[in-house]
PDB file of C-alpha atoms and ligand atoms in Angstrom:
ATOM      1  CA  UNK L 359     -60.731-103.136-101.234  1.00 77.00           C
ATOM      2  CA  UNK L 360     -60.847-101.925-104.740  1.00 88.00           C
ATOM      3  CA  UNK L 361     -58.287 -99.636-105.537  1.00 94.00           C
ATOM      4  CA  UNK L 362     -56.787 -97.729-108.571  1.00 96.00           C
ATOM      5  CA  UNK L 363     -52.913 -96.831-108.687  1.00 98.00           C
ATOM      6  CA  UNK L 364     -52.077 -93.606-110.588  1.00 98.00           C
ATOM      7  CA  UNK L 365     -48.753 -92.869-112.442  1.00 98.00           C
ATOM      8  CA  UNK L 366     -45.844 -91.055-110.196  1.00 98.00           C
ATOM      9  CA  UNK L 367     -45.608 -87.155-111.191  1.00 98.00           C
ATOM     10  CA  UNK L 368     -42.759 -84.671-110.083  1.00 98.00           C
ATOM     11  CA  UNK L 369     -44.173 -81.408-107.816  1.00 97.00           C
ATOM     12  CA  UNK L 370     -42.217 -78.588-107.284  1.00 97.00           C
ATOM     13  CA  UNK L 371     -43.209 -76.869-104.206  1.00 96.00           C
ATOM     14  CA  UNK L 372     -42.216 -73.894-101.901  1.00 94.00           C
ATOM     15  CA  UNK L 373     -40.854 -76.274 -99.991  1.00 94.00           C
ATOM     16  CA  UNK L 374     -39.043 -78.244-101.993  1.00 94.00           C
ATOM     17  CA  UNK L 375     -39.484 -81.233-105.239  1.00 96.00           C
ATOM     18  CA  UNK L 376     -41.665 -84.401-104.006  1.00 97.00           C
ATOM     19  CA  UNK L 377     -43.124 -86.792-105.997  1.00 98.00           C
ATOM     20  CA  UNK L 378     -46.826 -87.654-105.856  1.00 98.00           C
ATOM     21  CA  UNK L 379     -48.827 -90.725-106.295  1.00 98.00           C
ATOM     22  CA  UNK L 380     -52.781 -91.482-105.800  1.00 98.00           C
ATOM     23  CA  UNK L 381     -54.232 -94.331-104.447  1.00 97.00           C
ATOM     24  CA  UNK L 382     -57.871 -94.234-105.301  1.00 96.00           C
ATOM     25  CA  UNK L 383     -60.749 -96.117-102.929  1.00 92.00           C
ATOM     26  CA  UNK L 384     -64.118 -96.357-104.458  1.00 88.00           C
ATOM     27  CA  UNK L 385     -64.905 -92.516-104.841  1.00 87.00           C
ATOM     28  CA  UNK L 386     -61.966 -91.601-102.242  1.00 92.00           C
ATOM     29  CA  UNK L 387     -58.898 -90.402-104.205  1.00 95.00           C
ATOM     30  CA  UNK L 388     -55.957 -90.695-101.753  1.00 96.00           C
ATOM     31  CA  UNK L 389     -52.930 -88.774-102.308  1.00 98.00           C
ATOM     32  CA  UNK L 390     -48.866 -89.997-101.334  1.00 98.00           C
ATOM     33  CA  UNK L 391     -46.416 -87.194-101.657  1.00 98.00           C
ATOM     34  CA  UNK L 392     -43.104 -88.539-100.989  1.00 97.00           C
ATOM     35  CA  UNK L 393     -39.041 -87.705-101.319  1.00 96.00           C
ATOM     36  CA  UNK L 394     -37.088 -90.746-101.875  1.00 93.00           C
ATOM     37  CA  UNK L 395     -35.290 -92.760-101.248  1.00 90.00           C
ATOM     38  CA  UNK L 396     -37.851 -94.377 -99.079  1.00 90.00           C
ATOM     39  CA  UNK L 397     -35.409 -96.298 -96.749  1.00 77.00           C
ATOM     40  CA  UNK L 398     -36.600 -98.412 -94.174  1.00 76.00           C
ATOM     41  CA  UNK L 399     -37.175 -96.085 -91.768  1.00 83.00           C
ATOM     42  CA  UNK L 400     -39.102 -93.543 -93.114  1.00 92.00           C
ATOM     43  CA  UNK L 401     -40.185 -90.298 -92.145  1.00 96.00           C
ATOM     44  CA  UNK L 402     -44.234 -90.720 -92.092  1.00 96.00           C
ATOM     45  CA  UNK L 403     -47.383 -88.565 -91.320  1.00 96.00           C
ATOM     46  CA  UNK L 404     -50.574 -90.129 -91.738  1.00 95.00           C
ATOM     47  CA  UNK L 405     -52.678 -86.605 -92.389  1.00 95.00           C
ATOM     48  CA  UNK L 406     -56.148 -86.386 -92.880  1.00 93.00           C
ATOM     49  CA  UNK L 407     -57.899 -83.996 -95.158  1.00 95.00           C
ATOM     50  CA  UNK L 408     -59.187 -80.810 -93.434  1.00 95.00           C
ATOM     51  CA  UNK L 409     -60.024 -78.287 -96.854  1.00 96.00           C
ATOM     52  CA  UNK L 410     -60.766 -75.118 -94.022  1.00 96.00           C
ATOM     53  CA  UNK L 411     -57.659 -75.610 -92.780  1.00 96.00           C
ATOM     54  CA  UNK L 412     -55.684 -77.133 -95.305  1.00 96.00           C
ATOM     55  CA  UNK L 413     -56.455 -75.144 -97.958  1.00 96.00           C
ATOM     56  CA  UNK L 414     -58.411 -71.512 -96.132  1.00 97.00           C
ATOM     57  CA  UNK L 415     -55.616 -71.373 -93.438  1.00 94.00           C
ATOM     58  CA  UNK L 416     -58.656 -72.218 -91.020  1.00 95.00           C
ATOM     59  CA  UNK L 417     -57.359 -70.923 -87.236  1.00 93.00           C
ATOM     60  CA  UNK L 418     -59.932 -73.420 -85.706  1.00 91.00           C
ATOM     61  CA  UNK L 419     -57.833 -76.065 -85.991  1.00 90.00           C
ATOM     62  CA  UNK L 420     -54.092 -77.054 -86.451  1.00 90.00           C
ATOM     63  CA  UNK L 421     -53.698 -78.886 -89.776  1.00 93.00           C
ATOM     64  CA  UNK L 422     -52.214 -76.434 -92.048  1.00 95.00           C
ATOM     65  CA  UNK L 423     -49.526 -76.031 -89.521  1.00 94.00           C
ATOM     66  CA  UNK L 424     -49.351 -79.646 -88.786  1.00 94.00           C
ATOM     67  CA  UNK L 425     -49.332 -80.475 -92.430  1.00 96.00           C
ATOM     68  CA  UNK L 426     -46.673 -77.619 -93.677  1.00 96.00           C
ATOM     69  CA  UNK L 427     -44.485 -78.954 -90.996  1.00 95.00           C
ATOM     70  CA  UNK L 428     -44.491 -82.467 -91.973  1.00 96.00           C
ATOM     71  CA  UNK L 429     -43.497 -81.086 -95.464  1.00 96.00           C
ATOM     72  CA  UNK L 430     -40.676 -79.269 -94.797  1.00 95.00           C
ATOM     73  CA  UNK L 431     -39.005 -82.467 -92.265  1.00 95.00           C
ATOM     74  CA  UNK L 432     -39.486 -84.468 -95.073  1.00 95.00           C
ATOM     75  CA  UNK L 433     -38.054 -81.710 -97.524  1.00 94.00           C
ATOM     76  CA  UNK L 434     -34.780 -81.875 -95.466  1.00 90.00           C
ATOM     77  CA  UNK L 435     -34.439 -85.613 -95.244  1.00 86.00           C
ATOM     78  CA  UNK L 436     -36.951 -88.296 -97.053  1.00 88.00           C
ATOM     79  CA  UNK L 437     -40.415 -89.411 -96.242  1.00 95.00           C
ATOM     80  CA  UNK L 438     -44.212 -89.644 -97.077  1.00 97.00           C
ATOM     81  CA  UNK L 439     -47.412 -88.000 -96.351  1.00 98.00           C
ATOM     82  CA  UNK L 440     -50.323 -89.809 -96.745  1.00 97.00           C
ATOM     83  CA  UNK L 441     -53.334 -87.795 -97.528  1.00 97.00           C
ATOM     84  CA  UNK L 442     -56.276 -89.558 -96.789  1.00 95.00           C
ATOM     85  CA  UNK L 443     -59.509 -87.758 -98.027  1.00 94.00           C
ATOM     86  CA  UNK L 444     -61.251 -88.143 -94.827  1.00 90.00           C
ATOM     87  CA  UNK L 445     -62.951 -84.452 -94.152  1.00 89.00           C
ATOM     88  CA  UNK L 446     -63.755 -83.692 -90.559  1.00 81.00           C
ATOM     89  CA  UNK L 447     -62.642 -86.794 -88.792  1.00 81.00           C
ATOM     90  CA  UNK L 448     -64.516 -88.619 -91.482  1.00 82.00           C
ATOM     91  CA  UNK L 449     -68.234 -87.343 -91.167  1.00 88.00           C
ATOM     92  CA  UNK L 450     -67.491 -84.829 -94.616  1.00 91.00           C
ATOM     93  CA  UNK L 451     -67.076 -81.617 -95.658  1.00 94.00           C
ATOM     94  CA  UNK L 452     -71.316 -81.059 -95.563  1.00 95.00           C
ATOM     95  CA  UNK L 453     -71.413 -82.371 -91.942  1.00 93.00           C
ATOM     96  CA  UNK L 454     -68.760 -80.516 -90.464  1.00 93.00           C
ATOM     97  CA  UNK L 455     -69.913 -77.061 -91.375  1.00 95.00           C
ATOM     98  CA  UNK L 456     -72.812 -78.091 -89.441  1.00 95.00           C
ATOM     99  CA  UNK L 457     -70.604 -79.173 -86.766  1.00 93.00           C
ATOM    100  CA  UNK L 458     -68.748 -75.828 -86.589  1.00 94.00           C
ATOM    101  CA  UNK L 459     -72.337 -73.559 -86.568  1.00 96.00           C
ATOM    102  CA  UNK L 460     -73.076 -76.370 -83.341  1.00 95.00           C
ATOM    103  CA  UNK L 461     -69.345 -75.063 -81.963  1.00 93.00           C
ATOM    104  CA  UNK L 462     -70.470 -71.534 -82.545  1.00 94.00           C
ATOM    105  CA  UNK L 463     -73.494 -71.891 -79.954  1.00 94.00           C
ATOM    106  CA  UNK L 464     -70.690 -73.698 -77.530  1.00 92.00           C
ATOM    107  CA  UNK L 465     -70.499 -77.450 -77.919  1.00 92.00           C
ATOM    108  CA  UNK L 466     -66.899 -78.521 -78.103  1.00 90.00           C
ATOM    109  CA  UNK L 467     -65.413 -80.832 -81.061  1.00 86.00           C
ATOM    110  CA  UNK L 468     -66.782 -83.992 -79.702  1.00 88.00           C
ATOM    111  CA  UNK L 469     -70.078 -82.791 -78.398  1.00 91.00           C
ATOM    112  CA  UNK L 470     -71.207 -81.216 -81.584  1.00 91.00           C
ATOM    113  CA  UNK L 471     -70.359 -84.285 -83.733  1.00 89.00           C
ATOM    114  CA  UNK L 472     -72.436 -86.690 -81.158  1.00 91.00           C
ATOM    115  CA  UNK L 473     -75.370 -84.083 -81.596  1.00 92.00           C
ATOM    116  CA  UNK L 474     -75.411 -84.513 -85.544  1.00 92.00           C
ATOM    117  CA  UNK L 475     -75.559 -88.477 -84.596  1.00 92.00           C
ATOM    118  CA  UNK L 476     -71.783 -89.459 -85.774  1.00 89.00           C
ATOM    119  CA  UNK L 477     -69.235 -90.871 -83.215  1.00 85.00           C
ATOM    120  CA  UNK L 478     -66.038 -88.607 -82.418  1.00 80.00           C
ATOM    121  CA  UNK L 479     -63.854 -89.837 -85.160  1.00 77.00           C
ATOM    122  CA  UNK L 480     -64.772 -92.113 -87.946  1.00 75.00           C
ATOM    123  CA  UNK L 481     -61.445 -91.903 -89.703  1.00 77.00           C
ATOM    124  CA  UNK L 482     -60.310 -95.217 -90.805  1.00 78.00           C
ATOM    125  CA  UNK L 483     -56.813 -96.010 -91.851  1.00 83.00           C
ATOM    126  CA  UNK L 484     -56.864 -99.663 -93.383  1.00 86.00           C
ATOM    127  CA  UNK L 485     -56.122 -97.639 -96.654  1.00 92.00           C
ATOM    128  CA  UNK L 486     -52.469 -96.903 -95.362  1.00 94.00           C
ATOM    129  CA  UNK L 487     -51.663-100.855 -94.449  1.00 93.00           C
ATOM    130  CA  UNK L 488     -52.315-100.710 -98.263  1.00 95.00           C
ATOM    131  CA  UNK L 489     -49.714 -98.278 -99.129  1.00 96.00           C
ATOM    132  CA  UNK L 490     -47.404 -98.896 -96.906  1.00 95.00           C
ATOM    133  CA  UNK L 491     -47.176-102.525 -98.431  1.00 94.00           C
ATOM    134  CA  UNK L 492     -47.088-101.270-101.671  1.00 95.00           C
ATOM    135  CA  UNK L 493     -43.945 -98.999-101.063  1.00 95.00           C
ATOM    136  CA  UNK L 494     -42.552-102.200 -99.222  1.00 94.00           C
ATOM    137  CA  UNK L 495     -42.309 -99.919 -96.046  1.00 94.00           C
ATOM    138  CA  UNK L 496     -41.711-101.793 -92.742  1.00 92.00           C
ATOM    139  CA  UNK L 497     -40.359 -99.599 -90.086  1.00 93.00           C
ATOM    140  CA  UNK L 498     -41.483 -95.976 -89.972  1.00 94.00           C
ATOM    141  CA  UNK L 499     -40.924 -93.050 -87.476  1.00 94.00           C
ATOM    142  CA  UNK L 500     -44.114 -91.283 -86.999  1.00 95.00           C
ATOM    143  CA  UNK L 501     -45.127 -87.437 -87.392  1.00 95.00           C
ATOM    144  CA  UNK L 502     -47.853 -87.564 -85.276  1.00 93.00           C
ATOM    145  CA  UNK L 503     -49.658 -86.196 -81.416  1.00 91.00           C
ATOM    146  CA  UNK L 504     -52.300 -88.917 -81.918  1.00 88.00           C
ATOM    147  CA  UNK L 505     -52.059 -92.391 -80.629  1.00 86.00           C
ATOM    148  CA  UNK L 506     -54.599 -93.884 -82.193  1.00 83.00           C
ATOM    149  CA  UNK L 507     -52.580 -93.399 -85.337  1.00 86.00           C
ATOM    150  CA  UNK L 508     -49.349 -95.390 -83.903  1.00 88.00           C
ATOM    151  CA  UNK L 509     -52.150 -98.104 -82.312  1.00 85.00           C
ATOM    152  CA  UNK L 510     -53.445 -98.229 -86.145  1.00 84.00           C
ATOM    153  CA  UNK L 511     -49.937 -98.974 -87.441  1.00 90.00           C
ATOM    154  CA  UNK L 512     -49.023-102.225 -85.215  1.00 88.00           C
ATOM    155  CA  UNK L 513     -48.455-104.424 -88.230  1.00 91.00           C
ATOM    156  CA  UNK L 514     -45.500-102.300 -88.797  1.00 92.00           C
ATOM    157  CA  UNK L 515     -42.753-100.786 -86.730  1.00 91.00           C
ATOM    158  CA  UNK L 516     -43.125 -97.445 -85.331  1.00 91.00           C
ATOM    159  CA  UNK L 517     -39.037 -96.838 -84.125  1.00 90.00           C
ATOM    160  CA  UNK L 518     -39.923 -93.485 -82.902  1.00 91.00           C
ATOM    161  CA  UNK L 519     -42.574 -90.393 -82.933  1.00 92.00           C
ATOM    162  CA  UNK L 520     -42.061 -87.443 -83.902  1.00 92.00           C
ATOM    163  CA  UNK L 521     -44.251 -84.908 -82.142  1.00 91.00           C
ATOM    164  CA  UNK L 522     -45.946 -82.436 -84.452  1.00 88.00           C
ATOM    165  CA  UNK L 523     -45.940 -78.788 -84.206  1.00 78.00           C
ATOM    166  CA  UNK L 524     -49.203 -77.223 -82.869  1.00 79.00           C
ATOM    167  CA  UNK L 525     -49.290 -73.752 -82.705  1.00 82.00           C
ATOM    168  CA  UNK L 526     -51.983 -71.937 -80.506  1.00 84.00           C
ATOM    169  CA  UNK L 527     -54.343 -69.584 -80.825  1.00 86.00           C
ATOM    170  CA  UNK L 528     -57.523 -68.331 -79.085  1.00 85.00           C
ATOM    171  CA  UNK L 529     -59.941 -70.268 -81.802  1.00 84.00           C
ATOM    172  CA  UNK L 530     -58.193 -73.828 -81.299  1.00 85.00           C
ATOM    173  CA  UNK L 531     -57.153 -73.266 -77.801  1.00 84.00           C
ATOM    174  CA  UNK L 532     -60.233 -75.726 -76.645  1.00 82.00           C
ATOM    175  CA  UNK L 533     -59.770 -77.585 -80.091  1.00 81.00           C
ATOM    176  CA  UNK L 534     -56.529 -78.602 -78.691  1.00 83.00           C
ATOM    177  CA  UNK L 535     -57.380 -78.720 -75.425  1.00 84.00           C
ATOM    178  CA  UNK L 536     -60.579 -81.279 -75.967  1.00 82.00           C
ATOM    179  CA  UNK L 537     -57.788 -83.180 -78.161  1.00 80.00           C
ATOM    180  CA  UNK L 538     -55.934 -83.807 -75.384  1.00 84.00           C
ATOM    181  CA  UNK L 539     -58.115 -84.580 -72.446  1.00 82.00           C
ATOM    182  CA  UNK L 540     -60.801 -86.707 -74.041  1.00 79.00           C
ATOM    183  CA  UNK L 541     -59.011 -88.161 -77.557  1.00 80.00           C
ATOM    184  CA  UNK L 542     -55.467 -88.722 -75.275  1.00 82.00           C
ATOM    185  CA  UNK L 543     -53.104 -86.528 -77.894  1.00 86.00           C
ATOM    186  CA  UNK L 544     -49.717 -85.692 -76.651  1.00 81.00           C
ATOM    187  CA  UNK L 545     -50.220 -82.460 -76.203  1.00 75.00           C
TER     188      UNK L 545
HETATM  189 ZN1  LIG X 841     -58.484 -78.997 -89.481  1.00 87.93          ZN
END
């Protein structure tokens, strides 16, 4: 892996002061926001970058929510997000727009990225082993629904998950729902 440290800035937000750091891989420029001190058993979510949710408030999904949420725990005690740029379960920003005019003619989440000829999730997350290391981070407690994440994270120790909020609506309701059944979330 080649990757490029940045300096550690201060940012102020609505929900309180965190510091920021990013890790960049090849053309992917990974972002840590963090409140210290980062103890050894630290508050962690693993998110990964959704900009219509995110950023437009998207109500097909849950990752604002999910990712506001994981800010404010970790305003109140001490913890990191990693921000992996990984849009759409890793098939990009291009691709998923296709994907969602698929899920507006009725294929679900995982159906519509099959028929674009991607598997259901390409997200990869060797990129957090990296940082985890680099913060000398060893035993976490997890903001997370997904197992795959905790399954990703067995070179370290996961002491507990913490589930993450989800709100519902009548755009992610089968979002959520296809989460669940077929991906295994704890939902
Ligand atoms: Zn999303």
């Amino acid at each position: 892996m080649n990757i490029k440290i940045s300096n550690i800035a201060k940012l102020p937000t609505k929900y309180g002061d965190f510091k920021i750091q990013s890790f960049k891989e090849n053309d992917k420029e990974h972002l840590v926001i963090f409140k210290e001190p980062l103890l050894n058993d630290v508050l962690l979510r693993i998110h990964s970058e959704c900009l219509t949710g995110d950023a437009l408030g998207s109500l097909k999904c849950d990752c604002q929510a999910q990712l506001h949420h994981a800010l404010k725990l970790i305003s109140k005690k001490n913890g990191m997000i990693i921000y992996l740029r990984q849009e759409g379960r890793g098939i990009g920003l291009f691709n998923k727009v296709n994907a969602y005019e698929l899920q507006d003619r009725g294929f679900n989440t995982i159906e519509a990225n099959h028929q674009l000829g991607f598997e259901t999730d390409l997200r990869n997350y060797e990129i957090v082993e990296y940082i985890l290391n680099y913060y000398k981070i060893k035993k976490i407690n997890l903001i997370t629904n997904n197992p795959s994440k905790i399954k990703s994270l067995e070179k370290f120790e996961v002491l507990h998950r913490i589930p993450s909020i989800t709100p519902k609506n009548q755009y992610n309701l089968n979002y959520l729902e296809i989460k669940k059944e077929s991906l295994g979330h704890f939902l």
